[in-house]
CSV table of C-alpha atoms in Angstrom, one decimal:
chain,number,residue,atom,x,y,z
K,1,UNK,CA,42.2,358.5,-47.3
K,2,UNK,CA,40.8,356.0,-45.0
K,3,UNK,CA,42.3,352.7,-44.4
K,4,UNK,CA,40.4,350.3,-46.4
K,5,UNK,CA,41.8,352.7,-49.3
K,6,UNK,CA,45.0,352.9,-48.5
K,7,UNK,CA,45.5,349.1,-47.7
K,8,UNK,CA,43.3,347.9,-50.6
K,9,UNK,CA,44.9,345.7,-52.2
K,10,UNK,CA,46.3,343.8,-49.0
K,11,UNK,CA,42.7,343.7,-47.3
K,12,UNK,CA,41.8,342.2,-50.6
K,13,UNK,CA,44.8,339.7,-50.0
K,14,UNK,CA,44.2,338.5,-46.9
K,15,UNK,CA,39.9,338.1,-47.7
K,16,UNK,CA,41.1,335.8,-50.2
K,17,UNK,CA,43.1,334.0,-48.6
K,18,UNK,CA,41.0,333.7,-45.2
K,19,UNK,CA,37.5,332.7,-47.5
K,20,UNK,CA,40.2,329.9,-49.0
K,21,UNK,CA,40.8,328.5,-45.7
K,22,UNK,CA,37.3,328.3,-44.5
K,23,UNK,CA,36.4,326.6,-48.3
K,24,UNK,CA,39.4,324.2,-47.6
K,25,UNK,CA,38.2,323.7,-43.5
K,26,UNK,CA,34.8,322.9,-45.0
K,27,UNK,CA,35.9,320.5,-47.7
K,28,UNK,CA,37.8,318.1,-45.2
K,29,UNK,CA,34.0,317.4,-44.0
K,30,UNK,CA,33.0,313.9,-46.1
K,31,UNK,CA,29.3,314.9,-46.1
K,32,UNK,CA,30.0,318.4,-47.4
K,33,UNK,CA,31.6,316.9,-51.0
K,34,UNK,CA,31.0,317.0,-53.4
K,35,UNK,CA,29.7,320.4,-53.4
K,36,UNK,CA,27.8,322.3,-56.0
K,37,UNK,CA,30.3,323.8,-57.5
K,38,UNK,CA,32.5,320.7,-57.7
K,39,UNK,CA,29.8,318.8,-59.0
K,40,UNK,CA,29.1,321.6,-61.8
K,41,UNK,CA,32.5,321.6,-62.9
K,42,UNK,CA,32.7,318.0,-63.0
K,43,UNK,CA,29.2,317.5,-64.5
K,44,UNK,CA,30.7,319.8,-67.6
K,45,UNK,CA,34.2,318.5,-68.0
K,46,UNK,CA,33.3,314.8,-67.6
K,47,UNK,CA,32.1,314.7,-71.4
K,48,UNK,CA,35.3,316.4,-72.9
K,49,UNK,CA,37.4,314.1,-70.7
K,50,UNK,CA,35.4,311.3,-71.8
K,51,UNK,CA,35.8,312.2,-75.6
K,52,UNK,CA,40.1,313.0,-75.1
K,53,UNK,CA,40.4,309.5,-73.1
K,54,UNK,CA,38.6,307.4,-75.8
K,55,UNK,CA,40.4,309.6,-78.5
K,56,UNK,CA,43.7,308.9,-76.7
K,57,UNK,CA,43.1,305.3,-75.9
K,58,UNK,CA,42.2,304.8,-79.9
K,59,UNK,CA,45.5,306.1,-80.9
K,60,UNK,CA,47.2,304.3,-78.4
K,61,UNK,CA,45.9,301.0,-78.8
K,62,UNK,CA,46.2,302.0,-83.1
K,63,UNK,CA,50.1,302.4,-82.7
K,64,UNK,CA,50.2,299.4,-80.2
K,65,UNK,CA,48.5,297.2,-82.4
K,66,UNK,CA,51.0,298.4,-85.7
K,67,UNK,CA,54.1,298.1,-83.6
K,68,UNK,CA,53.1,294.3,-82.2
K,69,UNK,CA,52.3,292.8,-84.7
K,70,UNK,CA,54.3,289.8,-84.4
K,71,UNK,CA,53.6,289.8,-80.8
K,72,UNK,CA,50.0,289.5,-81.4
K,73,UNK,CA,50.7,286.4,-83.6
K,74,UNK,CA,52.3,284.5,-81.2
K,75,UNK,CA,50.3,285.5,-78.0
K,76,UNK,CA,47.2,284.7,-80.3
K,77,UNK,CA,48.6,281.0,-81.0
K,78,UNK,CA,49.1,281.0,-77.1
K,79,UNK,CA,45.9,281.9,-76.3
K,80,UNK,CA,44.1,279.4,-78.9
K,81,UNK,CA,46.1,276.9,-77.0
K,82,UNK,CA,44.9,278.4,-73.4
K,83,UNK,CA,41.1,278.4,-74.9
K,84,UNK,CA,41.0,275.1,-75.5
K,85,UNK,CA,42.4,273.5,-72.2
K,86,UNK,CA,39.9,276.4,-70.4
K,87,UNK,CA,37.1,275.2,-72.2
K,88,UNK,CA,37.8,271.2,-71.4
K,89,UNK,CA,38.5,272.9,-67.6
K,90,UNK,CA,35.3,274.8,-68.1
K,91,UNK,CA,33.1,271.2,-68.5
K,92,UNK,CA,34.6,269.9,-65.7
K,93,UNK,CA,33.7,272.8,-63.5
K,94,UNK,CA,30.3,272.6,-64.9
K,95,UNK,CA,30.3,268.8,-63.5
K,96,UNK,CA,31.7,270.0,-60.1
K,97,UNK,CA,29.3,273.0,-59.9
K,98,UNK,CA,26.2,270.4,-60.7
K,99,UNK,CA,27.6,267.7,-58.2
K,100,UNK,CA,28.6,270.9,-55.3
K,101,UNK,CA,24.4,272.1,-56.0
K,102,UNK,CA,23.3,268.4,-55.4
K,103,UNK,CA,25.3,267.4,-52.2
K,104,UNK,CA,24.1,271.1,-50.8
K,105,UNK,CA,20.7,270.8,-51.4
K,106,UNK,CA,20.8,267.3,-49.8
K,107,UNK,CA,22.8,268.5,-46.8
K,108,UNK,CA,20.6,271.4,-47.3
K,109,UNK,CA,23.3,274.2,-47.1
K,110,UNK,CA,22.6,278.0,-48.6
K,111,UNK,CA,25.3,279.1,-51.3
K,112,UNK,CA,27.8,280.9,-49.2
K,113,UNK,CA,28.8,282.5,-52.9
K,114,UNK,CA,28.2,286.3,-52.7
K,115,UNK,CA,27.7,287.7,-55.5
K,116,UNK,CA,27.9,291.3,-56.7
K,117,UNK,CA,25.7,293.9,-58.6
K,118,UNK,CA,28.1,296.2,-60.4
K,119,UNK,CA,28.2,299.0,-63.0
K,120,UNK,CA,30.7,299.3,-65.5
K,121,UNK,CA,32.7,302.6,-66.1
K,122,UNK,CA,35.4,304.3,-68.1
K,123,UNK,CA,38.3,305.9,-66.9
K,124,UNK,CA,38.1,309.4,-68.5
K,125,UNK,CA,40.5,311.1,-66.5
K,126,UNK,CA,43.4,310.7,-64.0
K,127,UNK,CA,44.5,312.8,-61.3
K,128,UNK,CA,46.6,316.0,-62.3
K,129,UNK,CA,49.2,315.6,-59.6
K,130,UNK,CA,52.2,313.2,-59.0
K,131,UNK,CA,51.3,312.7,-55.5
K,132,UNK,CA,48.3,310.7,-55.2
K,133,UNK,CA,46.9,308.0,-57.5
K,134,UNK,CA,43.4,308.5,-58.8
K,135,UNK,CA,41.2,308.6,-61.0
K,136,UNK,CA,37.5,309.9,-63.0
K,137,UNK,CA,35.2,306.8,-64.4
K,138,UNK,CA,32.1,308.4,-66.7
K,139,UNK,CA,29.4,306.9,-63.9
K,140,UNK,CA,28.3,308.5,-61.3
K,141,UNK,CA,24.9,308.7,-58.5
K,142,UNK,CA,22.6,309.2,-61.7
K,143,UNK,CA,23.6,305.7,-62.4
K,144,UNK,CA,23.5,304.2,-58.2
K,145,UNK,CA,27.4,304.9,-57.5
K,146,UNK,CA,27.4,305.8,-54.0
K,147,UNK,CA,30.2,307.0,-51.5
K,148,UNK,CA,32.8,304.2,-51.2
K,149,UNK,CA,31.8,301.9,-53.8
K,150,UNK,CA,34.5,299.4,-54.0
K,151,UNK,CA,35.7,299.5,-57.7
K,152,UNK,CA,37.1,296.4,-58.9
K,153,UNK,CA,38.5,295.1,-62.7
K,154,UNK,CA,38.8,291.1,-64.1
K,155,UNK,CA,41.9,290.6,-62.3
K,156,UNK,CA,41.4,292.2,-59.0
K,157,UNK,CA,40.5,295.1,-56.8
K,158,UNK,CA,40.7,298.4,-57.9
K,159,UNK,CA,40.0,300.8,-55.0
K,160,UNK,CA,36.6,302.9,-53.7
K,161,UNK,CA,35.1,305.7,-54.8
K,162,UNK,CA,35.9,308.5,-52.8
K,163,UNK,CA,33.4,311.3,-54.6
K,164,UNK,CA,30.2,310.4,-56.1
K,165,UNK,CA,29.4,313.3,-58.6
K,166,UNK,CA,25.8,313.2,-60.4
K,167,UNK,CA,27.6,312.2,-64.3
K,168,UNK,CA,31.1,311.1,-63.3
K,169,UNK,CA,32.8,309.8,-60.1
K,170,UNK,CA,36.7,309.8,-58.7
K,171,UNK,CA,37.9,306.7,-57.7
K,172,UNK,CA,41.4,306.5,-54.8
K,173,UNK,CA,42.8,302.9,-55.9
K,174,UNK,CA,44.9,301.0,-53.8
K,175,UNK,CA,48.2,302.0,-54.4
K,176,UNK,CA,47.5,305.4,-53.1
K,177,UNK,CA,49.2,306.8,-50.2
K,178,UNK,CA,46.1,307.8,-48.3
K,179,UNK,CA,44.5,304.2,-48.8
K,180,UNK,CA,44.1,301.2,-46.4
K,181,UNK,CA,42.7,297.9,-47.4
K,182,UNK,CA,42.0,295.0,-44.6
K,183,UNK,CA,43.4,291.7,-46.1
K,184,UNK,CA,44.0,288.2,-45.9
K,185,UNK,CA,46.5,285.8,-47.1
K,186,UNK,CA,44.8,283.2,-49.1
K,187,UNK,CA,47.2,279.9,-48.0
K,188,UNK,CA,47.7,280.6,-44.7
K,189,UNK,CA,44.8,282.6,-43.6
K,190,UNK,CA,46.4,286.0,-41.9
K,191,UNK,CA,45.2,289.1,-41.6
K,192,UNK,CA,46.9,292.2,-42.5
K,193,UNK,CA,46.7,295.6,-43.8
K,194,UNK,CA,47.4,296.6,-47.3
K,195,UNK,CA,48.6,300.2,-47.9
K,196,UNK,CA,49.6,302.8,-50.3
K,197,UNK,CA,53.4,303.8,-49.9
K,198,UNK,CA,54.4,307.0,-52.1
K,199,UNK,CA,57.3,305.2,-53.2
K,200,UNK,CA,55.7,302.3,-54.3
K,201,UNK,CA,52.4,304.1,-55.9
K,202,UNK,CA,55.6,304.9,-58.8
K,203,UNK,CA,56.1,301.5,-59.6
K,204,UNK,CA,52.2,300.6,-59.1
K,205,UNK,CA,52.6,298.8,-56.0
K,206,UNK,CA,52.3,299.2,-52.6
K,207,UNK,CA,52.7,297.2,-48.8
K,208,UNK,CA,51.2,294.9,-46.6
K,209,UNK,CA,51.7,296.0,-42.9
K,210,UNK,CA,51.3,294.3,-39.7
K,211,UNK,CA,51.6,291.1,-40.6
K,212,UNK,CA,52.5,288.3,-37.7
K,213,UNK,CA,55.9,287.9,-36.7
K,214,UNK,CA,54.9,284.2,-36.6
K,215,UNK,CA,53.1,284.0,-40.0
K,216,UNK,CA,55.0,282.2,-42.7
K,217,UNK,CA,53.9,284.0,-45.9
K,218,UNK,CA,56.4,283.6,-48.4
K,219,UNK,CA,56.9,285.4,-52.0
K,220,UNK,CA,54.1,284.9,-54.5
K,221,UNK,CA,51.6,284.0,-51.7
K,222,UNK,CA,47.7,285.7,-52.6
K,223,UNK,CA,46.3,288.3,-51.3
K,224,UNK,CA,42.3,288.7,-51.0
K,225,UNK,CA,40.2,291.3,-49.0
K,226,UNK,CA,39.5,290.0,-45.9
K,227,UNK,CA,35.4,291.7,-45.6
K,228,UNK,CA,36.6,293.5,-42.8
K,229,UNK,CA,36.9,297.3,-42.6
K,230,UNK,CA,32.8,298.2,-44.4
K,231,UNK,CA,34.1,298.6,-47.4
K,232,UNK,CA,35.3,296.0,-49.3
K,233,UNK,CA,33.5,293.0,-49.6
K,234,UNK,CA,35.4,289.6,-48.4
K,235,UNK,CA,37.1,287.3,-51.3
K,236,UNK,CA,38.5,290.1,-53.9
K,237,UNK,CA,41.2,289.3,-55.4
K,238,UNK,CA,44.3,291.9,-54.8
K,239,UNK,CA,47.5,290.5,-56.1
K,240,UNK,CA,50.8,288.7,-55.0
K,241,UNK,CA,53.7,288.9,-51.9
K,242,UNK,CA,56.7,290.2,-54.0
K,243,UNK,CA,59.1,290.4,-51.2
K,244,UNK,CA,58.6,290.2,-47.2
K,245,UNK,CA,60.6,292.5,-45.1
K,246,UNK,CA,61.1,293.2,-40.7
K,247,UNK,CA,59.5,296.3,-40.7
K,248,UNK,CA,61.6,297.4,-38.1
K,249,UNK,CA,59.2,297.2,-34.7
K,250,UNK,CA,60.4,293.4,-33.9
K,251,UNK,CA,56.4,293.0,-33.7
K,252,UNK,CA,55.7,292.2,-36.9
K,253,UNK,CA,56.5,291.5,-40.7
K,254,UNK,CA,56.0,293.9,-43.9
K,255,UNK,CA,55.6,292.4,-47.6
K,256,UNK,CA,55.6,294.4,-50.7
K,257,UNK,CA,52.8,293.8,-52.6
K,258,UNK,CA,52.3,293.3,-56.7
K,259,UNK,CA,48.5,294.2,-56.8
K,260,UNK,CA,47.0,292.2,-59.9
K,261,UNK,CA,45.5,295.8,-61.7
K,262,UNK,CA,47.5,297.3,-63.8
K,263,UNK,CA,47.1,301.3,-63.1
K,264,UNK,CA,49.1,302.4,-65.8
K,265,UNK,CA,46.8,300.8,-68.2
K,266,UNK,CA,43.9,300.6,-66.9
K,267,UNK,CA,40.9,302.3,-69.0
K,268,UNK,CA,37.5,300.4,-67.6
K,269,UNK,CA,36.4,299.0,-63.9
K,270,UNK,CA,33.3,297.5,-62.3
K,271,UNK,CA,32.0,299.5,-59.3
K,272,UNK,CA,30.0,297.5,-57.2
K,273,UNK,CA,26.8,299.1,-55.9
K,274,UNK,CA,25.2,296.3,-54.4
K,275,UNK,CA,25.5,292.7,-53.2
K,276,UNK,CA,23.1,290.1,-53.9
H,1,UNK,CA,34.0,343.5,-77.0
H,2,UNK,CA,37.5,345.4,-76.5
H,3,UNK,CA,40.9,343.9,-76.7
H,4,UNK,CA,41.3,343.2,-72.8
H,5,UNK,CA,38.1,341.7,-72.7
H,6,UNK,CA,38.9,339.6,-75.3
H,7,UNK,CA,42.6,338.6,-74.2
H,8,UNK,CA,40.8,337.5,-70.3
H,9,UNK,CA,38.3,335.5,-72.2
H,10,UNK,CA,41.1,333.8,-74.1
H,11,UNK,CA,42.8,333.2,-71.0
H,12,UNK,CA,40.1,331.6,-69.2
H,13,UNK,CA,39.3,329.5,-72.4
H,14,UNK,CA,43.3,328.5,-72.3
H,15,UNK,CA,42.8,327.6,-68.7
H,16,UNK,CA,39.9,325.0,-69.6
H,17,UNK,CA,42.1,323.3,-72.4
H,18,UNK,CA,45.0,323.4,-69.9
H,19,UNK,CA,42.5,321.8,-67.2
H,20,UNK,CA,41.1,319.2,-70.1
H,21,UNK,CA,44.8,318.0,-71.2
H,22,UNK,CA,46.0,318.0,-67.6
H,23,UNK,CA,43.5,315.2,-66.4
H,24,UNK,CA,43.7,313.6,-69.4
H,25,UNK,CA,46.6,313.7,-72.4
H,26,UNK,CA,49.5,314.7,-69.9
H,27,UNK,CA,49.0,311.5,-67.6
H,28,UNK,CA,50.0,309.3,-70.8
H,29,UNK,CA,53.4,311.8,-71.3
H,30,UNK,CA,55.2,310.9,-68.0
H,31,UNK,CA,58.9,310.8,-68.0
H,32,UNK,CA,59.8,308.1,-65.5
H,33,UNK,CA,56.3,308.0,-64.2
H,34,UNK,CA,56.3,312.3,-63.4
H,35,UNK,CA,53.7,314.1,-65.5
H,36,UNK,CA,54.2,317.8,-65.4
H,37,UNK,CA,51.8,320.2,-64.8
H,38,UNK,CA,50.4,322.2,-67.5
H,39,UNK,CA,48.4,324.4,-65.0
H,40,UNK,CA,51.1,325.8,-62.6
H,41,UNK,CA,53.5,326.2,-66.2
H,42,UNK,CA,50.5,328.6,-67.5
H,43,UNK,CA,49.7,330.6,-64.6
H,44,UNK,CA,53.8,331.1,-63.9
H,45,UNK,CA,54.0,332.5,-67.6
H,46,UNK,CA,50.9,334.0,-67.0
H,47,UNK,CA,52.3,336.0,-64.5
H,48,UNK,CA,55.5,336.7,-65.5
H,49,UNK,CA,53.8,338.9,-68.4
H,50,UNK,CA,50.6,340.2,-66.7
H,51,UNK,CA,50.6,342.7,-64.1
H,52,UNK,CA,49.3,341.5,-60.2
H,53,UNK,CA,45.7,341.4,-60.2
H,54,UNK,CA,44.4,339.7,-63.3
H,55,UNK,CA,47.5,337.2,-62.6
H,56,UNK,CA,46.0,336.5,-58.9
H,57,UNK,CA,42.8,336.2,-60.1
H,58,UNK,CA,44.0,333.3,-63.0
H,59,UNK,CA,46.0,331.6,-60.6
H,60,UNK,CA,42.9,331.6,-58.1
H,61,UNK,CA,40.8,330.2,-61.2
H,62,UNK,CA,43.7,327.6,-62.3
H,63,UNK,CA,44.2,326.2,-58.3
H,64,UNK,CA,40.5,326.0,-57.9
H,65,UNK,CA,40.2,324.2,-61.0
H,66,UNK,CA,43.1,321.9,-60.0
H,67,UNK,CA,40.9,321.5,-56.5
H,68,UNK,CA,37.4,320.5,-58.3
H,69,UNK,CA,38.9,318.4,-60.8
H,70,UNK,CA,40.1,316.3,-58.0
H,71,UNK,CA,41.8,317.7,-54.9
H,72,UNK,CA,42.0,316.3,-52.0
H,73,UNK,CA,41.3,319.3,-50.0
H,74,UNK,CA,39.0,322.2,-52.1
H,75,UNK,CA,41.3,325.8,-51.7
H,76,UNK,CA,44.3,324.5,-51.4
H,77,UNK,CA,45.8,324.4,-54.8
H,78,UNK,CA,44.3,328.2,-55.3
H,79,UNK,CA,45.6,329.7,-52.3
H,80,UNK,CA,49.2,328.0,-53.3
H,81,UNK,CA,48.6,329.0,-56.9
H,82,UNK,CA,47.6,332.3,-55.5
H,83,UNK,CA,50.8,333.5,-53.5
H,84,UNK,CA,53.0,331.5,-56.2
H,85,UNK,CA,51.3,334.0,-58.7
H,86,UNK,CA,51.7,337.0,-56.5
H,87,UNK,CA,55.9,335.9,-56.1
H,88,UNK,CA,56.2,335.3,-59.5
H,89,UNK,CA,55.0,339.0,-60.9
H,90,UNK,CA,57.0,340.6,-58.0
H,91,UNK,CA,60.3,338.4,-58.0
H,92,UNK,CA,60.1,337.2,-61.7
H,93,UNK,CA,59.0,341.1,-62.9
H,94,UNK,CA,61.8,342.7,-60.6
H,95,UNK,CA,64.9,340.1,-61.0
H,96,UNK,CA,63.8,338.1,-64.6
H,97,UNK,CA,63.5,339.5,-68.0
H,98,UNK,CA,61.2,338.2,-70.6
H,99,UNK,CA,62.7,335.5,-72.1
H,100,UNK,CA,61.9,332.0,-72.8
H,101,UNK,CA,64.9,330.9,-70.8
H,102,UNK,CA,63.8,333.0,-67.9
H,103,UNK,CA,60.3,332.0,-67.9
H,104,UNK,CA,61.9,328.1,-67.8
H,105,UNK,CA,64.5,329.0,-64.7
H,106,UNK,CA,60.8,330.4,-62.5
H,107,UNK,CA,59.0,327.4,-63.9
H,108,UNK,CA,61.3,325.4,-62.2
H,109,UNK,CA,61.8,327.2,-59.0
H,110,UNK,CA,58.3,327.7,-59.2
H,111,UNK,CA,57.4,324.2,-59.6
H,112,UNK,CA,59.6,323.4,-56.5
H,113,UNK,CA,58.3,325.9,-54.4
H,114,UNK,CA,55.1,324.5,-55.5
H,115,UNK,CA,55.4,320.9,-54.7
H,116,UNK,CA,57.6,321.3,-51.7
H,117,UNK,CA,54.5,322.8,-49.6
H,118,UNK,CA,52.3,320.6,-51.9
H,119,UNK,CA,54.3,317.5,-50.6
H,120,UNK,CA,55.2,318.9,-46.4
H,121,UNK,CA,51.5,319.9,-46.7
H,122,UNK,CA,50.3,316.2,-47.7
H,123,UNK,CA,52.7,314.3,-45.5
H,124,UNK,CA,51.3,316.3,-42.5
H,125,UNK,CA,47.3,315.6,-43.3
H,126,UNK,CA,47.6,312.2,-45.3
H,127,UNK,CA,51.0,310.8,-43.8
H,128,UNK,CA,53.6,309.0,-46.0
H,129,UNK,CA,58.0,309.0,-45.5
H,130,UNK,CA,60.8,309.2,-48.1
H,131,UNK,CA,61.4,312.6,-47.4
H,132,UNK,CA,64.4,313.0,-49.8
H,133,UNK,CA,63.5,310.4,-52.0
H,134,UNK,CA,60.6,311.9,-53.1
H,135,UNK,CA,62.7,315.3,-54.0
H,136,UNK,CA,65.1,313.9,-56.1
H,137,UNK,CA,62.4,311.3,-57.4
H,138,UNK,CA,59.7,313.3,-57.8
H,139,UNK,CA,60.0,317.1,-57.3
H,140,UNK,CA,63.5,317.6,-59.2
H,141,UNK,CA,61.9,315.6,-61.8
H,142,UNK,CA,58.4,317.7,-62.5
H,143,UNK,CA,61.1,321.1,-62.3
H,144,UNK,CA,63.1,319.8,-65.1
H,145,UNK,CA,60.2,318.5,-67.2
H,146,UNK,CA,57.9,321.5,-66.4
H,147,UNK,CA,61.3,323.9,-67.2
H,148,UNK,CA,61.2,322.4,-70.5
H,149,UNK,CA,57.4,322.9,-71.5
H,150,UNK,CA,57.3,325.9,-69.8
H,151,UNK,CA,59.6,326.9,-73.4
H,152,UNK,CA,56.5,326.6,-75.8
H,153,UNK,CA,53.9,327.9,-73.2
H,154,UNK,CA,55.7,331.2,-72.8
H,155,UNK,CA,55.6,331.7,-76.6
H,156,UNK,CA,51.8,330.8,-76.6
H,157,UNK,CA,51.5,333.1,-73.4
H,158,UNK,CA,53.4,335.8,-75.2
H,159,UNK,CA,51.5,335.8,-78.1
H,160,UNK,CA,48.0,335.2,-76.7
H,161,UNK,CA,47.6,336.0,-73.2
H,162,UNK,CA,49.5,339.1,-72.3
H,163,UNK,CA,47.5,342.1,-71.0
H,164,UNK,CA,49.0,345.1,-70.1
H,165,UNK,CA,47.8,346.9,-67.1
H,166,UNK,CA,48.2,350.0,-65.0
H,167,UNK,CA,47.2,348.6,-61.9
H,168,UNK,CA,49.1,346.6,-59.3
H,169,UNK,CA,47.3,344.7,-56.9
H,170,UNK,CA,49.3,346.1,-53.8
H,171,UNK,CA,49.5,349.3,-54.9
């Protein structure tokens, strides 16, 4: 009996496991992913996740909708009310924006506006673990999503898209650990990093790090991306300063940070995959 | 086809629902924002009834699934799912018996195992802190709520997936 025979099972064992290594070596290279076989799998699960999420969503927002009822009443008086002092706010932006195009074009100044091209998706899946917080929108290169698109909703930014997949792509948002966003305060002007914490991604949050020992954010100050870093465009909105800590150095400041998405909830985004 | 044939293909078709619900009903059934996983339940009930090799071979197909769906790193939940599979038909064959109860006490172990190298693994490539925090918050957590559906997936295991074999992978 030779020894491949004898130790069959073990040589069998330790191929496995040696061809996993190399798969996972090879898939920490960006350009490498996603593969064929990722794509594949994606490309055929994509429409049953698709189907579930909408199915899901439906019931959801069917129970919500029964259960609310009288909340809906009232926040639909409120919003009437809201409507009507945005629409009067509305004309008299309309005024500004006329009187802002008139001085420019006599000073003859370009619009400094940038604005974006963007294609909107559906969450159809979120990731399987309880360690990172991502997610699977129904859009992917077939429709001009590329690598790190930044994905953004109404209120804010969402995060980039880390996999581009022909049908479908997976987006890291913000509050992940493994993500990094270069900032700005919007009153006082500082620059700072916002990151994912694993603590915080629980409660949807996450930190602002390195901020000036100097700088005098406060609670409820706004937070906008800052352009720099390639892959967020300057001037999106992220959220609030909940709280502002030492973060232990003596060098600098550390703020926790209430983005203004919603993950928990959140079932469609706008990637950007272009600026005009 | 013959019965094994038809109990693997039954498997693997279980796997895909398993996969579908993972990514998409069970993130909406979190218990103070842990979902469990449906996946490592399945292939630890999986292998508490089937002998080594077809139970390596699901967990391989249930980690790499895990890793296309959207892994960080491609391999890595297979080859976890792969030696967790391989412990579970020796330790859980040898020490357990087959009972619903048993099946939920290696779910949870299991699921610790699981996520302990899951979590050391990720704080070493991807960084992060809150070493203890995160056990109690989130790994004692998934082991209690993936003990509990791991109750109803051993009687659907029992009844649908279990193939009898001769073989034994390290024979």
């Amino acid at each position: 009996m030779s020894f491949f025979e004898r130790n069959r099972g073990k040589v069998i064992l330790i191929c496995v496991t040696a061809l996993l290594i190399i798969i996972m070596a090879l898939s920490t290279i960006p350009s490498l992913k996603p593969n064929f076989v990722s794509n594949a799998v994606g490309v055929i699960i994509s429409p049953v996740q698709k189907v579930i999420s909408k199915a899901i969503n439906s019931t959801q927002n069917f129970f919500s909708f029964i259960f609310n009822m009288d909340e809906y009443r009232t926040e639909n008086d409120e919003l009437k009310h809201k409507v009507a002092l945005l629409e009067k706010e509305i004309r008299e932006t309309e005024e500004l924006k006329k009187e802002n195009t008139r001085l420019r074009s006599m000073l003859d100044m370009r619009e400094r506006t940038v604005e974006y091209v963007t294609e909107t998706a559906e969450v159809i899946a979120k990731d399987s673990g309880n360690w990172f917080n991502s997610f699977t929108v129904d859009k992917g290169s077939s429709d001009g999503v590329e690598l790190y698109d930044p994905v953004i909703t109404d209120n804010g930014l969402v995060g980039y898209v880390s996999e581009a997949g022909s049908t479908y792509s997976r987006v890291v948002s913000i509050i992940d650990s493994t993500s990094s966003v270069a900032a700005s305060v919007k009153r006082t002007g500082d620059s700072a990093i916002v990151e994912g914490d694993l603590k915080l991604q629980e409660q949807g949050r996450c930190r602002m790090v390195y901020v000036d020992k100097e700088s005098i954010i406060t609670a409820g100050d706004d937070l906008e991306t800052s352009g720099m870093g390639g892959i967020y465009p300057k001037g999106i909105y992220i959220g609030k300063v909940l709280e502002i800590t030492d973060d232990g150095t003596g060098l600098s400041q550390q703020a926790t940070v209430d983005p203004a998405v919603d993950f928990d909830s959140i079932t469609e985004v706008f990637i950007i995959t272009d600026l005009k | 086809m013959n019965k094994r044939k038809r109990h693997y293909m039954l498997s693997y078709v279980l796997l895909f629902v398993a996969l579908i619900l993972q990514t998409t009903l069970i993130g909406e059934l979190t218990i103070f924002g842990i979902a469990p996983s449906l996946m490592l339940i399945l292939v630890v009930c999986f292998s508490l009834m089937n002998d080594c090799i077809p139970s390596a071979v699901f967990a391989v197909v249930a980690g790499l699934l895990l890793d296309v769906s959207g892994g960080r790193i491609i391999g890595f939940n297979a080859l976890l799912m792969m030696y967790l599979s391989i412990g579970v038909v020796f330790v859980g064959q040898e020490f357990f018996r087959e009972t619903p109860r048993a099946a939920a006490m290696l779910v949870a172990i299991s699921t610790f195992a699981y996520e302990m190298i899951y979590f050391i693994f990720s704080l070493a490539i991807f960084g992060g802190a809150h070493f203890f925090y995160m056990i109690v918050r989130v790994i004692l957590i998934e082991c209690v709520y993936n003990a509990v559906l791991a109750i109803p997936v051993y009687f659907l295991v029992n009844k649908f997936l279990r193939i009898r074999s001769t073989h034994s992978l390290l024979d």
